[in-house]
Coordinates of C-alpha atoms and ligand atoms in Angstrom, one line a residue:
X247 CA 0.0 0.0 0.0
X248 CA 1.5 3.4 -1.1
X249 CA 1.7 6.1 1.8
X250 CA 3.4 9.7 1.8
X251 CA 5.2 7.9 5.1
X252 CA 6.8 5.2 2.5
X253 CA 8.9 5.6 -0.3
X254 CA 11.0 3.4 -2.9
X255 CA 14.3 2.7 -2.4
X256 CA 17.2 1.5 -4.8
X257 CA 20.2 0.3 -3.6
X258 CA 23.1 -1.9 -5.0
X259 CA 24.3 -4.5 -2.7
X260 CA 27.4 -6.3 -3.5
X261 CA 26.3 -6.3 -7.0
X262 CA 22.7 -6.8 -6.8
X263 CA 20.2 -4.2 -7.9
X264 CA 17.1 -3.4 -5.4
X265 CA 14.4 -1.5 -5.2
X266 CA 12.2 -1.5 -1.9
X267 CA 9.0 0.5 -1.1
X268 CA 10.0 1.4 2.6
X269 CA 8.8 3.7 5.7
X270 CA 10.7 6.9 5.7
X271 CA 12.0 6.8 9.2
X272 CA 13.9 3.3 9.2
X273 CA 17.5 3.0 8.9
X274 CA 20.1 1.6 6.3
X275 CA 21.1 -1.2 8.5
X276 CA 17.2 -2.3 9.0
X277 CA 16.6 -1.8 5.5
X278 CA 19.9 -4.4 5.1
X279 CA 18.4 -7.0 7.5
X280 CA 15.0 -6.9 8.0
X281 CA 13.7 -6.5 4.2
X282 CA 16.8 -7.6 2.3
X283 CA 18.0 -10.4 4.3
X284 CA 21.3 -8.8 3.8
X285 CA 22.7 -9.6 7.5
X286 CA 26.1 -9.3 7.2
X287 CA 26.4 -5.9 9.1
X288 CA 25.5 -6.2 12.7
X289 CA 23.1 -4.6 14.9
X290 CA 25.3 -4.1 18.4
X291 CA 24.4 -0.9 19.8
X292 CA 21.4 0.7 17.0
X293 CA 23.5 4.3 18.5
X294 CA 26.8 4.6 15.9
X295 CA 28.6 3.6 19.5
X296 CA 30.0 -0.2 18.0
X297 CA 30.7 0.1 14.6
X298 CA 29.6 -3.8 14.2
X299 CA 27.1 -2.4 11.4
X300 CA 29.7 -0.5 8.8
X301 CA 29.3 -1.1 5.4
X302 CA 31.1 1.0 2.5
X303 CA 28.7 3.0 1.6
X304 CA 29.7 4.5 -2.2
X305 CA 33.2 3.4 -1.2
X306 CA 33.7 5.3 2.2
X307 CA 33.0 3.9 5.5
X308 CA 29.7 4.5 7.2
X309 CA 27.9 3.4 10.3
X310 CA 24.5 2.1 8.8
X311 CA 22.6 2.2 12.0
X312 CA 23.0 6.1 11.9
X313 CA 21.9 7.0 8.1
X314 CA 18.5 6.9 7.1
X315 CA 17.4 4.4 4.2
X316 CA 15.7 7.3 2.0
X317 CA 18.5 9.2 2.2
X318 CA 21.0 6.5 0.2
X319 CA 19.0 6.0 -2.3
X320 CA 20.5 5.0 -5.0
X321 CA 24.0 4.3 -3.6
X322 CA 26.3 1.5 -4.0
X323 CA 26.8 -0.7 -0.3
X324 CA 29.4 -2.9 0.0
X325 CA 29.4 -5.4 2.7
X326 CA 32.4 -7.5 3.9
X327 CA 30.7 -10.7 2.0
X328 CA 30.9 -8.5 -0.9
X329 CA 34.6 -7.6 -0.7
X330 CA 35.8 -11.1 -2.2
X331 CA 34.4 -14.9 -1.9
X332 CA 35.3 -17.9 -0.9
X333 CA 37.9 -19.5 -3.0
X334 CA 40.0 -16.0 -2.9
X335 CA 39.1 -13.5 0.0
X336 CA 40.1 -9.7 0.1
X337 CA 43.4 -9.6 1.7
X338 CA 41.8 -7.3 4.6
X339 CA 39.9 -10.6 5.5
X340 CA 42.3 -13.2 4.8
X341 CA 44.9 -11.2 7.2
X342 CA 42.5 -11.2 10.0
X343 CA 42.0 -14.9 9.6
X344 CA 46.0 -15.5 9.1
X345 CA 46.3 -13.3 12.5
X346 CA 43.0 -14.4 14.4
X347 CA 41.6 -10.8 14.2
X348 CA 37.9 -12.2 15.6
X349 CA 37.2 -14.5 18.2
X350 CA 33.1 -14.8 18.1
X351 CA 33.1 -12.8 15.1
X352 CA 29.9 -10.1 16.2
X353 CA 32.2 -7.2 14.8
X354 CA 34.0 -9.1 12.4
X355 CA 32.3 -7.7 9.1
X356 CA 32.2 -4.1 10.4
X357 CA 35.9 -4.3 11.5
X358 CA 36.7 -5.3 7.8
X359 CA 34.8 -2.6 5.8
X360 CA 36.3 0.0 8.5
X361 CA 39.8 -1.6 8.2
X362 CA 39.4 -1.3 3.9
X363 CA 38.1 2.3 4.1
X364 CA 40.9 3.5 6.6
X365 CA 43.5 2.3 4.3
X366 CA 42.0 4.0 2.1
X367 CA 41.5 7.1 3.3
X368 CA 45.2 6.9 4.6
X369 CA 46.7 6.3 0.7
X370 CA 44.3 9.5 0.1
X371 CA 46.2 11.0 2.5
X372 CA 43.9 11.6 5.2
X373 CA 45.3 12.6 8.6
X374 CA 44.3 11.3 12.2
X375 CA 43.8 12.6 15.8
X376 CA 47.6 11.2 15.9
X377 CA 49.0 12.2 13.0
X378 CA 52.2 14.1 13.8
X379 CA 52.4 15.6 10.4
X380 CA 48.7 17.2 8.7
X381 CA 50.3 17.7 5.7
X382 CA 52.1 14.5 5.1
X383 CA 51.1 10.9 4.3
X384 CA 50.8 9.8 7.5
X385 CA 53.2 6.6 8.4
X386 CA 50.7 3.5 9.5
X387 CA 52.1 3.1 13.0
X388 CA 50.1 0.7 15.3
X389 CA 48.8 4.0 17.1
X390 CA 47.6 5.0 13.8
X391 CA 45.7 2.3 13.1
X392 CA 44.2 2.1 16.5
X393 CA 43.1 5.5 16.2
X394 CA 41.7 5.2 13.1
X395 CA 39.7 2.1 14.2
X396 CA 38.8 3.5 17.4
X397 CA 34.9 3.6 16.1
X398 CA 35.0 -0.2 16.3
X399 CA 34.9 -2.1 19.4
X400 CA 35.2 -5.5 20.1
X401 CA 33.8 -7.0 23.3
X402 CA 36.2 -10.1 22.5
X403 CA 39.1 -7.5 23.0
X404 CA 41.0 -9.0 20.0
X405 CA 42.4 -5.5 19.2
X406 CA 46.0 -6.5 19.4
X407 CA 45.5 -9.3 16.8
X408 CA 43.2 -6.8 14.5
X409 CA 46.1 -4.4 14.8
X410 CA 48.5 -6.8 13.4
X411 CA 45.9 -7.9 10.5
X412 CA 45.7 -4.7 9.6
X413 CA 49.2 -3.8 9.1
X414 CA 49.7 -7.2 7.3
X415 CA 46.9 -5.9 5.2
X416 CA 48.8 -2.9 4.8
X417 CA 51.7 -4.5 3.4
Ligands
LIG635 S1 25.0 -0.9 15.5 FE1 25.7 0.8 14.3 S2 27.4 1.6 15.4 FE2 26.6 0.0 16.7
LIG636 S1 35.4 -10.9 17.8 FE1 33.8 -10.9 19.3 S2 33.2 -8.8 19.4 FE2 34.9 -8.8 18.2

């Protein structure tokens, strides 16, 4: 049933086309779960506080608990199943499962897409809280990285092993 409270939404999700008639006031990560089945990014806090839910959203990193669904429309989501597959992963993953980066795995597919889009923004350039130099390429130190990933948390407290994926990864 049409209602001025719903509206149609397309999205691309790791290379599938969708189109969803949705209420205006749910979120991107609902929209992912609850009508696409898409429940690779997890629901930890619903409050942008975990980062367990990050996709890349038209490449970039975003918390999908805090964006509304209507307001992505038409944008391009990459999960962390939709970074590689099975028989060859994205080196992002296959470094945190050569360094046991994930022990129960809850934030396991946010830590991922965060860990690609931070490496990316740090080849673009971008500097940190820690960066010593603004105006340099900043050197990916472990301090970097854990700054950079500080919007993930991991109740498993595998950090130090997610640390060491990442600048595998990074290699
Ligand atoms: S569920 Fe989105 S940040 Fe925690
Ligand atoms: S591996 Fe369990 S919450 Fe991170």
């Amino acid at each position: 049933m049409k209602s001025a409270h719903f509206t149609d939404v397309s999205l691309r999700v790791d290379g599938t086309d969708h189109t969803v008639h949705v209420d205006n006031r749910i979120t991107l990560l609902d929209l992912l779960r609850e009508h696409l089945g898409v429940t690779v990014p997890k629901k930890g806090c619903d409050h942008g506080q975990c980062g367990s839910c990050t996709v890349l959203l038209d490449g970039r990193r975003a918390t999908t608990c805090l964006t509304f669904a209507v307001a992505n429309d038409g944008a391009e989501v990459q999960t962390a199943a939709g970074l590689g597959d099975q028989d060859q992963l994205h080196p992002v993953a296959q470094a945190f499962l050569e360094h046991d980066g994930f022990q129960c795995g809850y934030c396991t597919p946010g830590q991922i897409c965060s860990a690609v889009g931070m490496l990316d923004e740090v080849k673009a350039g971008s500097p940190s809280h820690v960066s010593d130099d603004l105006k340099d390429t900043a050197e990916l130190t472990d301090a970097e990285i854990r700054e950079r990933m500080s919007g993930n948390l991991c109740r498993c407290a595998a950090y130090p092993n997610i640390v060491d994926a990442i600048q595998k990864a990074a290699r």
